[in-house]
PDB file of C-alpha atoms in Angstrom:
ATOM      1  CA  UNK D   1     -12.231 -12.543 -25.666  1.00  0.00           C
ATOM      2  CA  UNK D   2     -15.514 -12.453 -27.580  1.00  0.00           C
ATOM      3  CA  UNK D   3     -15.838 -16.208 -27.223  1.00  0.00           C
ATOM      4  CA  UNK D   4     -15.414 -16.026 -23.460  1.00  0.00           C
ATOM      5  CA  UNK D   5     -17.790 -13.069 -23.223  1.00  0.00           C
ATOM      6  CA  UNK D   6     -20.384 -15.032 -25.148  1.00  0.00           C
ATOM      7  CA  UNK D   7     -19.884 -18.117 -23.039  1.00  0.00           C
ATOM      8  CA  UNK D   8     -19.973 -16.168 -19.792  1.00  0.00           C
ATOM      9  CA  UNK D   9     -17.193 -18.355 -18.409  1.00  0.00           C
ATOM     10  CA  UNK D  10     -15.234 -16.985 -15.462  1.00  0.00           C
ATOM     11  CA  UNK D  11     -11.532 -17.748 -15.328  1.00  0.00           C
ATOM     12  CA  UNK D  12      -9.145 -17.736 -12.400  1.00  0.00           C
ATOM     13  CA  UNK D  13      -5.379 -18.081 -12.715  1.00  0.00           C
ATOM     14  CA  UNK D  14      -3.102 -17.378  -9.742  1.00  0.00           C
ATOM     15  CA  UNK D  15       0.226 -18.487 -11.188  1.00  0.00           C
ATOM     16  CA  UNK D  16       0.108 -19.129 -14.921  1.00  0.00           C
ATOM     17  CA  UNK D  17      -1.902 -18.892 -18.115  1.00  0.00           C
ATOM     18  CA  UNK D  18      -2.320 -22.672 -18.489  1.00  0.00           C
ATOM     19  CA  UNK D  19      -5.103 -22.461 -15.900  1.00  0.00           C
ATOM     20  CA  UNK D  20      -7.274 -20.842 -18.570  1.00  0.00           C
ATOM     21  CA  UNK D  21      -7.325 -24.058 -20.673  1.00  0.00           C
ATOM     22  CA  UNK D  22     -10.519 -25.495 -19.238  1.00  0.00           C
ATOM     23  CA  UNK D  23     -12.703 -22.336 -19.389  1.00  0.00           C
ATOM     24  CA  UNK D  24     -11.374 -21.464 -22.873  1.00  0.00           C
ATOM     25  CA  UNK D  25     -12.191 -24.952 -24.157  1.00  0.00           C
ATOM     26  CA  UNK D  26     -15.701 -24.765 -22.705  1.00  0.00           C
ATOM     27  CA  UNK D  27     -16.164 -21.308 -24.240  1.00  0.00           C
ATOM     28  CA  UNK D  28     -15.175 -22.620 -27.685  1.00  0.00           C
ATOM     29  CA  UNK D  29     -17.594 -25.540 -27.354  1.00  0.00           C
ATOM     30  CA  UNK D  30     -20.403 -23.167 -26.390  1.00  0.00           C
ATOM     31  CA  UNK D  31     -19.656 -20.702 -29.194  1.00  0.00           C
ATOM     32  CA  UNK D  32     -19.493 -23.480 -31.796  1.00  0.00           C
ATOM     33  CA  UNK D  33     -22.788 -24.994 -30.659  1.00  0.00           C
ATOM     34  CA  UNK D  34     -21.294 -28.270 -29.451  1.00  0.00           C
ATOM     35  CA  UNK D  35     -22.650 -27.498 -25.996  1.00  0.00           C
ATOM     36  CA  UNK D  36     -26.025 -25.852 -25.410  1.00  0.00           C
ATOM     37  CA  UNK D  37     -25.699 -22.063 -24.878  1.00  0.00           C
ATOM     38  CA  UNK D  38     -26.696 -20.588 -21.502  1.00  0.00           C
ATOM     39  CA  UNK D  39     -30.280 -19.764 -22.521  1.00  0.00           C
ATOM     40  CA  UNK D  40     -30.885 -23.341 -23.748  1.00  0.00           C
ATOM     41  CA  UNK D  41     -29.006 -25.273 -21.067  1.00  0.00           C
ATOM     42  CA  UNK D  42     -30.496 -26.313 -17.725  1.00  0.00           C
ATOM     43  CA  UNK D  43     -27.240 -25.054 -16.137  1.00  0.00           C
ATOM     44  CA  UNK D  44     -25.949 -21.526 -16.672  1.00  0.00           C
ATOM     45  CA  UNK D  45     -22.161 -21.496 -17.057  1.00  0.00           C
ATOM     46  CA  UNK D  46     -22.142 -17.899 -15.843  1.00  0.00           C
ATOM     47  CA  UNK D  47     -22.823 -19.266 -12.356  1.00  0.00           C
ATOM     48  CA  UNK D  48     -19.525 -21.165 -12.365  1.00  0.00           C
ATOM     49  CA  UNK D  49     -15.794 -20.503 -12.089  1.00  0.00           C
ATOM     50  CA  UNK D  50     -13.471 -22.960 -13.823  1.00  0.00           C
ATOM     51  CA  UNK D  51      -9.710 -23.460 -13.569  1.00  0.00           C
ATOM     52  CA  UNK D  52      -7.648 -26.266 -15.032  1.00  0.00           C
ATOM     53  CA  UNK D  53      -5.063 -27.241 -17.604  1.00  0.00           C
ATOM     54  CA  UNK D  54      -5.921 -29.674 -20.378  1.00  0.00           C
ATOM     55  CA  UNK D  55      -3.688 -32.433 -21.703  1.00  0.00           C
ATOM     56  CA  UNK D  56      -3.797 -33.621 -25.319  1.00  0.00           C
ATOM     57  CA  UNK D  57      -6.094 -36.460 -24.216  1.00  0.00           C
ATOM     58  CA  UNK D  58      -8.625 -34.046 -22.692  1.00  0.00           C
ATOM     59  CA  UNK D  59      -7.676 -34.891 -19.123  1.00  0.00           C
ATOM     60  CA  UNK D  60      -7.941 -31.994 -16.661  1.00  0.00           C
ATOM     61  CA  UNK D  61      -4.517 -31.524 -15.096  1.00  0.00           C
ATOM     62  CA  UNK D  62      -3.851 -30.140 -11.581  1.00  0.00           C
ATOM     63  CA  UNK D  63      -3.505 -26.397 -11.042  1.00  0.00           C
ATOM     64  CA  UNK D  64      -1.282 -24.646  -8.553  1.00  0.00           C
ATOM     65  CA  UNK D  65      -2.626 -23.306  -5.270  1.00  0.00           C
ATOM     66  CA  UNK D  66      -6.225 -24.582  -5.310  1.00  0.00           C
ATOM     67  CA  UNK D  67      -6.751 -23.099  -1.832  1.00  0.00           C
ATOM     68  CA  UNK D  68      -5.884 -19.633  -3.154  1.00  0.00           C
ATOM     69  CA  UNK D  69      -8.315 -20.044  -6.052  1.00  0.00           C
ATOM     70  CA  UNK D  70     -11.157 -21.149  -3.765  1.00  0.00           C
ATOM     71  CA  UNK D  71     -10.492 -18.334  -1.284  1.00  0.00           C
ATOM     72  CA  UNK D  72     -10.516 -15.841  -4.162  1.00  0.00           C
ATOM     73  CA  UNK D  73     -13.878 -17.127  -5.346  1.00  0.00           C
ATOM     74  CA  UNK D  74     -15.306 -17.066  -1.824  1.00  0.00           C
ATOM     75  CA  UNK D  75     -14.134 -13.546  -1.126  1.00  0.00           C
ATOM     76  CA  UNK D  76     -14.668 -11.597  -4.319  1.00  0.00           C
ATOM     77  CA  UNK D  77     -17.252 -13.146  -6.629  1.00  0.00           C
ATOM     78  CA  UNK D  78     -21.008 -13.710  -6.400  1.00  0.00           C
ATOM     79  CA  UNK D  79     -20.435 -17.119  -8.006  1.00  0.00           C
ATOM     80  CA  UNK D  80     -20.379 -19.908  -5.463  1.00  0.00           C
ATOM     81  CA  UNK D  81     -19.566 -23.000  -7.581  1.00  0.00           C
ATOM     82  CA  UNK D  82     -16.001 -23.790  -8.570  1.00  0.00           C
ATOM     83  CA  UNK D  83     -14.881 -26.572 -10.926  1.00  0.00           C
ATOM     84  CA  UNK D  84     -11.327 -27.772 -10.351  1.00  0.00           C
ATOM     85  CA  UNK D  85      -9.223 -30.782 -11.360  1.00  0.00           C
ATOM     86  CA  UNK D  86      -9.869 -33.795  -9.187  1.00  0.00           C
ATOM     87  CA  UNK D  87      -6.302 -33.630  -7.857  1.00  0.00           C
ATOM     88  CA  UNK D  88      -6.457 -30.533  -5.681  1.00  0.00           C
ATOM     89  CA  UNK D  89     -10.234 -30.178  -5.406  1.00  0.00           C
ATOM     90  CA  UNK D  90     -10.132 -31.911  -2.022  1.00  0.00           C
ATOM     91  CA  UNK D  91      -7.905 -29.152  -0.655  1.00  0.00           C
ATOM     92  CA  UNK D  92     -10.155 -26.407  -2.000  1.00  0.00           C
ATOM     93  CA  UNK D  93     -13.159 -28.154  -0.431  1.00  0.00           C
ATOM     94  CA  UNK D  94     -12.006 -26.909   2.993  1.00  0.00           C
ATOM     95  CA  UNK D  95     -13.007 -23.345   2.046  1.00  0.00           C
ATOM     96  CA  UNK D  96     -16.504 -22.587   3.388  1.00  0.00           C
ATOM     97  CA  UNK D  97     -19.170 -20.931   1.268  1.00  0.00           C
ATOM     98  CA  UNK D  98     -18.023 -22.419  -2.049  1.00  0.00           C
ATOM     99  CA  UNK D  99     -19.249 -25.595  -3.710  1.00  0.00           C
ATOM    100  CA  UNK D 100     -16.251 -27.431  -5.190  1.00  0.00           C
ATOM    101  CA  UNK D 101     -16.833 -29.843  -8.070  1.00  0.00           C
ATOM    102  CA  UNK D 102     -14.085 -32.238  -9.173  1.00  0.00           C
ATOM    103  CA  UNK D 103     -13.441 -32.949 -12.865  1.00  0.00           C
ATOM    104  CA  UNK D 104     -11.132 -35.552 -14.389  1.00  0.00           C
ATOM    105  CA  UNK D 105     -11.686 -34.709 -18.062  1.00  0.00           C
ATOM    106  CA  UNK D 106     -13.196 -32.178 -20.431  1.00  0.00           C
ATOM    107  CA  UNK D 107     -15.841 -34.770 -21.351  1.00  0.00           C
ATOM    108  CA  UNK D 108     -17.063 -34.814 -17.748  1.00  0.00           C
ATOM    109  CA  UNK D 109     -17.385 -31.011 -17.760  1.00  0.00           C
ATOM    110  CA  UNK D 110     -19.335 -31.104 -21.032  1.00  0.00           C
ATOM    111  CA  UNK D 111     -21.628 -33.826 -19.668  1.00  0.00           C
ATOM    112  CA  UNK D 112     -22.208 -31.715 -16.564  1.00  0.00           C
ATOM    113  CA  UNK D 113     -23.365 -28.639 -18.476  1.00  0.00           C
ATOM    114  CA  UNK D 114     -25.406 -30.821 -20.818  1.00  0.00           C
ATOM    115  CA  UNK D 115     -27.103 -32.298 -17.725  1.00  0.00           C
ATOM    116  CA  UNK D 116     -26.109 -35.778 -18.890  1.00  0.00           C
ATOM    117  CA  UNK D 117     -24.081 -36.576 -15.770  1.00  0.00           C
ATOM    118  CA  UNK D 118     -23.371 -34.158 -12.954  1.00  0.00           C
ATOM    119  CA  UNK D 119     -19.868 -33.645 -11.621  1.00  0.00           C
ATOM    120  CA  UNK D 120     -19.247 -35.052  -8.130  1.00  0.00           C
ATOM    121  CA  UNK D 121     -18.757 -32.700  -5.232  1.00  0.00           C
ATOM    122  CA  UNK D 122     -15.221 -32.763  -3.852  1.00  0.00           C
ATOM    123  CA  UNK D 123     -14.603 -34.336  -0.457  1.00  0.00           C
ATOM    124  CA  UNK D 124     -12.120 -32.519   1.830  1.00  0.00           C
ATOM    125  CA  UNK D 125      -8.820 -34.354   2.216  1.00  0.00           C
ATOM    126  CA  UNK D 126      -6.779 -34.326   5.440  1.00  0.00           C
ATOM    127  CA  UNK D 127      -4.447 -31.374   5.887  1.00  0.00           C
ATOM    128  CA  UNK D 128      -0.980 -32.065   7.275  1.00  0.00           C
ATOM    129  CA  UNK D 129       0.061 -29.865  10.218  1.00  0.00           C
ATOM    130  CA  UNK D 130       2.461 -27.005   9.585  1.00  0.00           C
ATOM    131  CA  UNK D 131       5.746 -27.916  11.238  1.00  0.00           C
ATOM    132  CA  UNK D 132       6.611 -24.740  13.140  1.00  0.00           C
ATOM    133  CA  UNK D 133       8.679 -24.787  16.356  1.00  0.00           C
ATOM    134  CA  UNK D 134       6.782 -23.679  19.452  1.00  0.00           C
ATOM    135  CA  UNK D 135       8.581 -21.626  22.092  1.00  0.00           C
ATOM    136  CA  UNK D 136       7.063 -20.936  25.497  1.00  0.00           C
ATOM    137  CA  UNK D 137       7.527 -17.863  27.683  1.00  0.00           C
ATOM    138  CA  UNK D 138       8.015 -20.183  30.674  1.00  0.00           C
ATOM    139  CA  UNK D 139      11.474 -20.977  29.289  1.00  0.00           C
ATOM    140  CA  UNK D 140      12.592 -17.370  29.948  1.00  0.00           C
ATOM    141  CA  UNK D 141      14.137 -16.655  33.361  1.00  0.00           C
ATOM    142  CA  UNK D 142      14.066 -13.089  34.644  1.00  0.00           C
ATOM    143  CA  UNK D 143      13.487 -10.203  32.198  1.00  0.00           C
ATOM    144  CA  UNK D 144      10.263  -9.273  33.984  1.00  0.00           C
ATOM    145  CA  UNK D 145       9.898  -5.857  32.350  1.00  0.00           C
ATOM    146  CA  UNK D 146      10.703  -7.116  28.851  1.00  0.00           C
ATOM    147  CA  UNK D 147       8.297 -10.037  29.245  1.00  0.00           C
ATOM    148  CA  UNK D 148       5.526  -7.701  30.357  1.00  0.00           C
ATOM    149  CA  UNK D 149       6.133  -5.397  27.394  1.00  0.00           C
ATOM    150  CA  UNK D 150       6.062  -8.357  24.974  1.00  0.00           C
ATOM    151  CA  UNK D 151       2.754  -9.513  26.474  1.00  0.00           C
ATOM    152  CA  UNK D 152       1.261  -6.032  26.069  1.00  0.00           C
ATOM    153  CA  UNK D 153       2.464  -5.843  22.481  1.00  0.00           C
ATOM    154  CA  UNK D 154       0.963  -9.254  21.710  1.00  0.00           C
ATOM    155  CA  UNK D 155      -2.393  -8.370  23.283  1.00  0.00           C
ATOM    156  CA  UNK D 156      -2.698  -5.146  21.276  1.00  0.00           C
ATOM    157  CA  UNK D 157      -0.867  -6.274  18.086  1.00  0.00           C
ATOM    158  CA  UNK D 158       1.595  -3.412  18.549  1.00  0.00           C
ATOM    159  CA  UNK D 159       4.927  -3.209  16.763  1.00  0.00           C
ATOM    160  CA  UNK D 160       7.881  -3.602  19.102  1.00  0.00           C
ATOM    161  CA  UNK D 161      11.576  -2.636  19.052  1.00  0.00           C
ATOM    162  CA  UNK D 162      13.930  -4.410  21.461  1.00  0.00           C
ATOM    163  CA  UNK D 163      17.195  -2.549  22.146  1.00  0.00           C
ATOM    164  CA  UNK D 164      19.963  -3.991  24.285  1.00  0.00           C
ATOM    165  CA  UNK D 165      23.520  -5.243  24.436  1.00  0.00           C
ATOM    166  CA  UNK D 166      24.416  -8.625  22.870  1.00  0.00           C
ATOM    167  CA  UNK D 167      23.275 -11.585  24.926  1.00  0.00           C
ATOM    168  CA  UNK D 168      20.526  -9.812  26.865  1.00  0.00           C
ATOM    169  CA  UNK D 169      17.775 -12.036  25.399  1.00  0.00           C
ATOM    170  CA  UNK D 170      16.267  -9.907  22.619  1.00  0.00           C
ATOM    171  CA  UNK D 171      15.971 -12.760  20.099  1.00  0.00           C
ATOM    172  CA  UNK D 172      14.974 -15.197  22.844  1.00  0.00           C
ATOM    173  CA  UNK D 173      12.019 -13.005  23.767  1.00  0.00           C
ATOM    174  CA  UNK D 174      11.016 -12.203  20.185  1.00  0.00           C
ATOM    175  CA  UNK D 175      10.711 -15.893  19.294  1.00  0.00           C
ATOM    176  CA  UNK D 176       8.182 -16.315  22.128  1.00  0.00           C
ATOM    177  CA  UNK D 177       5.691 -13.969  20.445  1.00  0.00           C
ATOM    178  CA  UNK D 178       3.691 -16.692  18.579  1.00  0.00           C
ATOM    179  CA  UNK D 179       3.097 -18.502  21.875  1.00  0.00           C
ATOM    180  CA  UNK D 180       1.387 -15.392  23.243  1.00  0.00           C
ATOM    181  CA  UNK D 181      -0.892 -14.868  20.259  1.00  0.00           C
ATOM    182  CA  UNK D 182      -4.316 -16.556  20.096  1.00  0.00           C
ATOM    183  CA  UNK D 183      -4.820 -19.476  17.755  1.00  0.00           C
ATOM    184  CA  UNK D 184      -5.948 -18.633  14.253  1.00  0.00           C
ATOM    185  CA  UNK D 185      -9.552 -19.124  13.228  1.00  0.00           C
ATOM    186  CA  UNK D 186     -10.067 -21.825  10.604  1.00  0.00           C
ATOM    187  CA  UNK D 187     -10.573 -19.262   7.833  1.00  0.00           C
ATOM    188  CA  UNK D 188      -7.409 -17.395   8.869  1.00  0.00           C
ATOM    189  CA  UNK D 189      -5.403 -20.619   8.914  1.00  0.00           C
ATOM    190  CA  UNK D 190      -6.603 -21.341   5.372  1.00  0.00           C
ATOM    191  CA  UNK D 191      -5.314 -17.919   4.265  1.00  0.00           C
ATOM    192  CA  UNK D 192      -1.899 -18.693   5.747  1.00  0.00           C
ATOM    193  CA  UNK D 193      -1.851 -22.121   4.097  1.00  0.00           C
ATOM    194  CA  UNK D 194      -2.797 -20.610   0.732  1.00  0.00           C
ATOM    195  CA  UNK D 195       0.007 -18.043   0.959  1.00  0.00           C
ATOM    196  CA  UNK D 196       2.459 -20.789   1.868  1.00  0.00           C
ATOM    197  CA  UNK D 197       1.336 -22.811  -1.151  1.00  0.00           C
ATOM    198  CA  UNK D 198       1.832 -19.822  -3.460  1.00  0.00           C
ATOM    199  CA  UNK D 199       5.327 -19.417  -2.011  1.00  0.00           C
ATOM    200  CA  UNK D 200       6.153 -23.071  -2.664  1.00  0.00           C
ATOM    201  CA  UNK D 201       5.601 -24.657   0.753  1.00  0.00           C
ATOM    202  CA  UNK D 202       3.021 -27.159  -0.497  1.00  0.00           C
ATOM    203  CA  UNK D 203      -0.766 -27.133  -0.508  1.00  0.00           C
ATOM    204  CA  UNK D 204      -1.351 -28.857   2.813  1.00  0.00           C
ATOM    205  CA  UNK D 205       0.809 -26.870   5.266  1.00  0.00           C
ATOM    206  CA  UNK D 206      -2.028 -26.109   7.682  1.00  0.00           C
ATOM    207  CA  UNK D 207      -1.841 -25.010  11.292  1.00  0.00           C
ATOM    208  CA  UNK D 208      -3.704 -22.904  13.834  1.00  0.00           C
ATOM    209  CA  UNK D 209      -0.532 -21.417  15.313  1.00  0.00           C
ATOM    210  CA  UNK D 210       0.209 -17.928  13.943  1.00  0.00           C
ATOM    211  CA  UNK D 211       3.169 -17.916  11.545  1.00  0.00           C
ATOM    212  CA  UNK D 212       6.479 -16.365  12.578  1.00  0.00           C
ATOM    213  CA  UNK D 213       9.056 -15.320   9.993  1.00  0.00           C
ATOM    214  CA  UNK D 214      12.604 -14.179  10.772  1.00  0.00           C
ATOM    215  CA  UNK D 215      14.460 -13.245   7.546  1.00  0.00           C
ATOM    216  CA  UNK D 216      18.199 -12.614   7.645  1.00  0.00           C
ATOM    217  CA  UNK D 217      19.390  -9.007   7.501  1.00  0.00           C
ATOM    218  CA  UNK D 218      20.963  -9.643   4.091  1.00  0.00           C
ATOM    219  CA  UNK D 219      17.500 -10.243   2.575  1.00  0.00           C
ATOM    220  CA  UNK D 220      16.656  -8.235  -0.538  1.00  0.00           C
ATOM    221  CA  UNK D 221      13.525  -6.183  -1.203  1.00  0.00           C
ATOM    222  CA  UNK D 222      11.976  -8.904  -3.456  1.00  0.00           C
ATOM    223  CA  UNK D 223      12.666 -11.520  -0.779  1.00  0.00           C
ATOM    224  CA  UNK D 224      10.825  -9.440   1.794  1.00  0.00           C
ATOM    225  CA  UNK D 225       7.875  -8.084  -0.198  1.00  0.00           C
ATOM    226  CA  UNK D 226       7.713 -10.754  -2.927  1.00  0.00           C
ATOM    227  CA  UNK D 227       8.140 -10.573  -6.672  1.00  0.00           C
ATOM    228  CA  UNK D 228       9.166 -12.490  -9.771  1.00  0.00           C
ATOM    229  CA  UNK D 229       7.723 -12.755 -13.282  1.00  0.00           C
ATOM    230  CA  UNK D 230       4.736 -14.536 -11.756  1.00  0.00           C
ATOM    231  CA  UNK D 231       4.755 -12.678  -8.407  1.00  0.00           C
ATOM    232  CA  UNK D 232       4.996 -14.847  -5.308  1.00  0.00           C
ATOM    233  CA  UNK D 233       4.527 -13.821  -1.667  1.00  0.00           C
ATOM    234  CA  UNK D 234       7.572 -12.627   0.238  1.00  0.00           C
ATOM    235  CA  UNK D 235       8.394 -12.821   3.932  1.00  0.00           C
ATOM    236  CA  UNK D 236       5.965 -10.000   4.742  1.00  0.00           C
ATOM    237  CA  UNK D 237       2.993 -11.850   3.279  1.00  0.00           C
ATOM    238  CA  UNK D 238       4.120 -15.172   4.712  1.00  0.00           C
ATOM    239  CA  UNK D 239       3.959 -13.527   8.147  1.00  0.00           C
ATOM    240  CA  UNK D 240       0.280 -12.680   7.538  1.00  0.00           C
ATOM    241  CA  UNK D 241      -1.793 -13.190  10.718  1.00  0.00           C
ATOM    242  CA  UNK D 242       1.438 -13.661  12.683  1.00  0.00           C
ATOM    243  CA  UNK D 243       4.758 -12.016  13.469  1.00  0.00           C
ATOM    244  CA  UNK D 244       7.718 -10.763  11.444  1.00  0.00           C
ATOM    245  CA  UNK D 245      11.019 -10.559  13.322  1.00  0.00           C
ATOM    246  CA  UNK D 246      13.848  -8.381  12.002  1.00  0.00           C
ATOM    247  CA  UNK D 247      16.970  -9.082  14.037  1.00  0.00           C
ATOM    248  CA  UNK D 248      19.863  -6.604  13.741  1.00  0.00           C
ATOM    249  CA  UNK D 249      17.474  -4.004  12.312  1.00  0.00           C
ATOM    250  CA  UNK D 250      20.131  -1.382  11.386  1.00  0.00           C
ATOM    251  CA  UNK D 251      21.896  -3.992   9.230  1.00  0.00           C
ATOM    252  CA  UNK D 252      18.920  -4.228   6.862  1.00  0.00           C
ATOM    253  CA  UNK D 253      19.189  -2.054   3.759  1.00  0.00           C
ATOM    254  CA  UNK D 254      17.204   1.158   3.993  1.00  0.00           C
ATOM    255  CA  UNK D 255      15.199   0.200   0.881  1.00  0.00           C
ATOM    256  CA  UNK D 256      14.149  -3.035   2.615  1.00  0.00           C
ATOM    257  CA  UNK D 257      12.974  -1.204   5.737  1.00  0.00           C
ATOM    258  CA  UNK D 258      11.139   1.464   3.703  1.00  0.00           C
ATOM    259  CA  UNK D 259       9.325  -1.239   1.710  1.00  0.00           C
ATOM    260  CA  UNK D 260       7.431  -2.242   4.864  1.00  0.00           C
ATOM    261  CA  UNK D 261       5.779   1.147   5.299  1.00  0.00           C
ATOM    262  CA  UNK D 262       2.684   0.531   3.129  1.00  0.00           C
ATOM    263  CA  UNK D 263       2.026  -3.045   4.321  1.00  0.00           C
ATOM    264  CA  UNK D 264       2.183  -1.908   7.952  1.00  0.00           C
ATOM    265  CA  UNK D 265      -0.357   0.830   7.243  1.00  0.00           C
ATOM    266  CA  UNK D 266      -2.753  -1.024   4.924  1.00  0.00           C
ATOM    267  CA  UNK D 267      -2.371  -4.710   5.789  1.00  0.00           C
ATOM    268  CA  UNK D 268      -1.855  -5.684   2.156  1.00  0.00           C
ATOM    269  CA  UNK D 269       0.825  -5.542  -0.499  1.00  0.00           C
ATOM    270  CA  UNK D 270       0.372  -4.844  -4.228  1.00  0.00           C
ATOM    271  CA  UNK D 271       3.079  -6.018  -6.643  1.00  0.00           C
ATOM    272  CA  UNK D 272       2.688  -4.461 -10.094  1.00  0.00           C
ATOM    273  CA  UNK D 273       4.031  -5.991 -13.294  1.00  0.00           C
ATOM    274  CA  UNK D 274       3.564  -5.003 -16.930  1.00  0.00           C
ATOM    275  CA  UNK D 275       0.661  -7.383 -17.523  1.00  0.00           C
ATOM    276  CA  UNK D 276      -1.026  -7.542 -14.104  1.00  0.00           C
ATOM    277  CA  UNK D 277      -0.987  -6.559 -10.459  1.00  0.00           C
ATOM    278  CA  UNK D 278      -1.053  -9.093  -7.636  1.00  0.00           C
ATOM    279  CA  UNK D 279      -2.354  -8.115  -4.188  1.00  0.00           C
ATOM    280  CA  UNK D 280      -1.218 -10.248  -1.246  1.00  0.00           C
ATOM    281  CA  UNK D 281      -2.562  -9.896   2.313  1.00  0.00           C
ATOM    282  CA  UNK D 282       0.154  -8.714   4.701  1.00  0.00           C
ATOM    283  CA  UNK D 283      -1.436  -8.109   8.098  1.00  0.00           C
ATOM    284  CA  UNK D 284       1.512  -8.873  10.367  1.00  0.00           C
ATOM    285  CA  UNK D 285       2.968  -7.740  13.687  1.00  0.00           C
ATOM    286  CA  UNK D 286       6.494  -6.333  13.447  1.00  0.00           C
ATOM    287  CA  UNK D 287       9.094  -7.108  16.114  1.00  0.00           C
ATOM    288  CA  UNK D 288      12.632  -5.822  15.636  1.00  0.00           C
ATOM    289  CA  UNK D 289      15.828  -6.026  17.679  1.00  0.00           C
ATOM    290  CA  UNK D 290      19.050  -4.053  17.594  1.00  0.00           C
ATOM    291  CA  UNK D 291      22.167  -3.227  19.568  1.00  0.00           C
ATOM    292  CA  UNK D 292      22.455   0.281  21.047  1.00  0.00           C
ATOM    293  CA  UNK D 293      25.453   0.996  18.804  1.00  0.00           C
ATOM    294  CA  UNK D 294      27.546  -0.801  16.127  1.00  0.00           C
ATOM    295  CA  UNK D 295      29.749  -2.291  18.825  1.00  0.00           C
ATOM    296  CA  UNK D 296      26.741  -3.282  20.916  1.00  0.00           C
ATOM    297  CA  UNK D 297      27.919  -1.919  24.258  1.00  0.00           C
ATOM    298  CA  UNK D 298      27.025   1.801  24.317  1.00  0.00           C
ATOM    299  CA  UNK D 299      25.891   2.832  27.784  1.00  0.00           C
TER     300      UNK D 299
END
């Protein structure tokens, strides 16, 4: 800790401690005098954030969720330069307001801070579209009142409960919600892509259509709100900027339903563990459906 405090190196690790390798190594080199300290170097390491694993050869290995790291730097720190492994830096380069530098080895990082050879700026790589099905309201026949209510809910981001007998079109209507919502702004789409990457969808699942999640009623609390030793986003956070559909609402466990109270009120979700607390954005629109009674035909 004293070494890092002396070096002034910022560290960022969304999913594991190996991401501290690069800043720790630079801190040791600074403390031992092998790299010029901040007051003697033309570049001040305190103006940088670094994340990367190191192999035994000194190569900088890829880190998980580079989009999440870059968004964290852009949203919470005064530092505006981020050094990442070359593999993944191109994804992070899509985040505005942050300069992304790509490093292949520890030697390149040392040369950068010694002003011997500057690190190259990362070039954004193409983002593959998120493969979500698109349903259109024009496919619905009749249901004029229900369609109007769904449109009003979409325009005001209101939560909605659909109650009716089996086969009346509750799920059909609910799945048309994303088609009524406006396209995401580029920055919002990056948030959704970063959350998907943290949940294991891949780093390039990018799309302007709002996400729509429909977990089964047997889903557990961790599946809905997230969790794990290294906490990952659950269905609530993966519905961020979009819709969350709970079909057969009374069949969900009460603990699952109660777990949505805070995210609905605050728009974010904090998962606490013994060593740290992770906060995931969870600004979603809730749509639920249910039968009027267990048999489905009351009234």
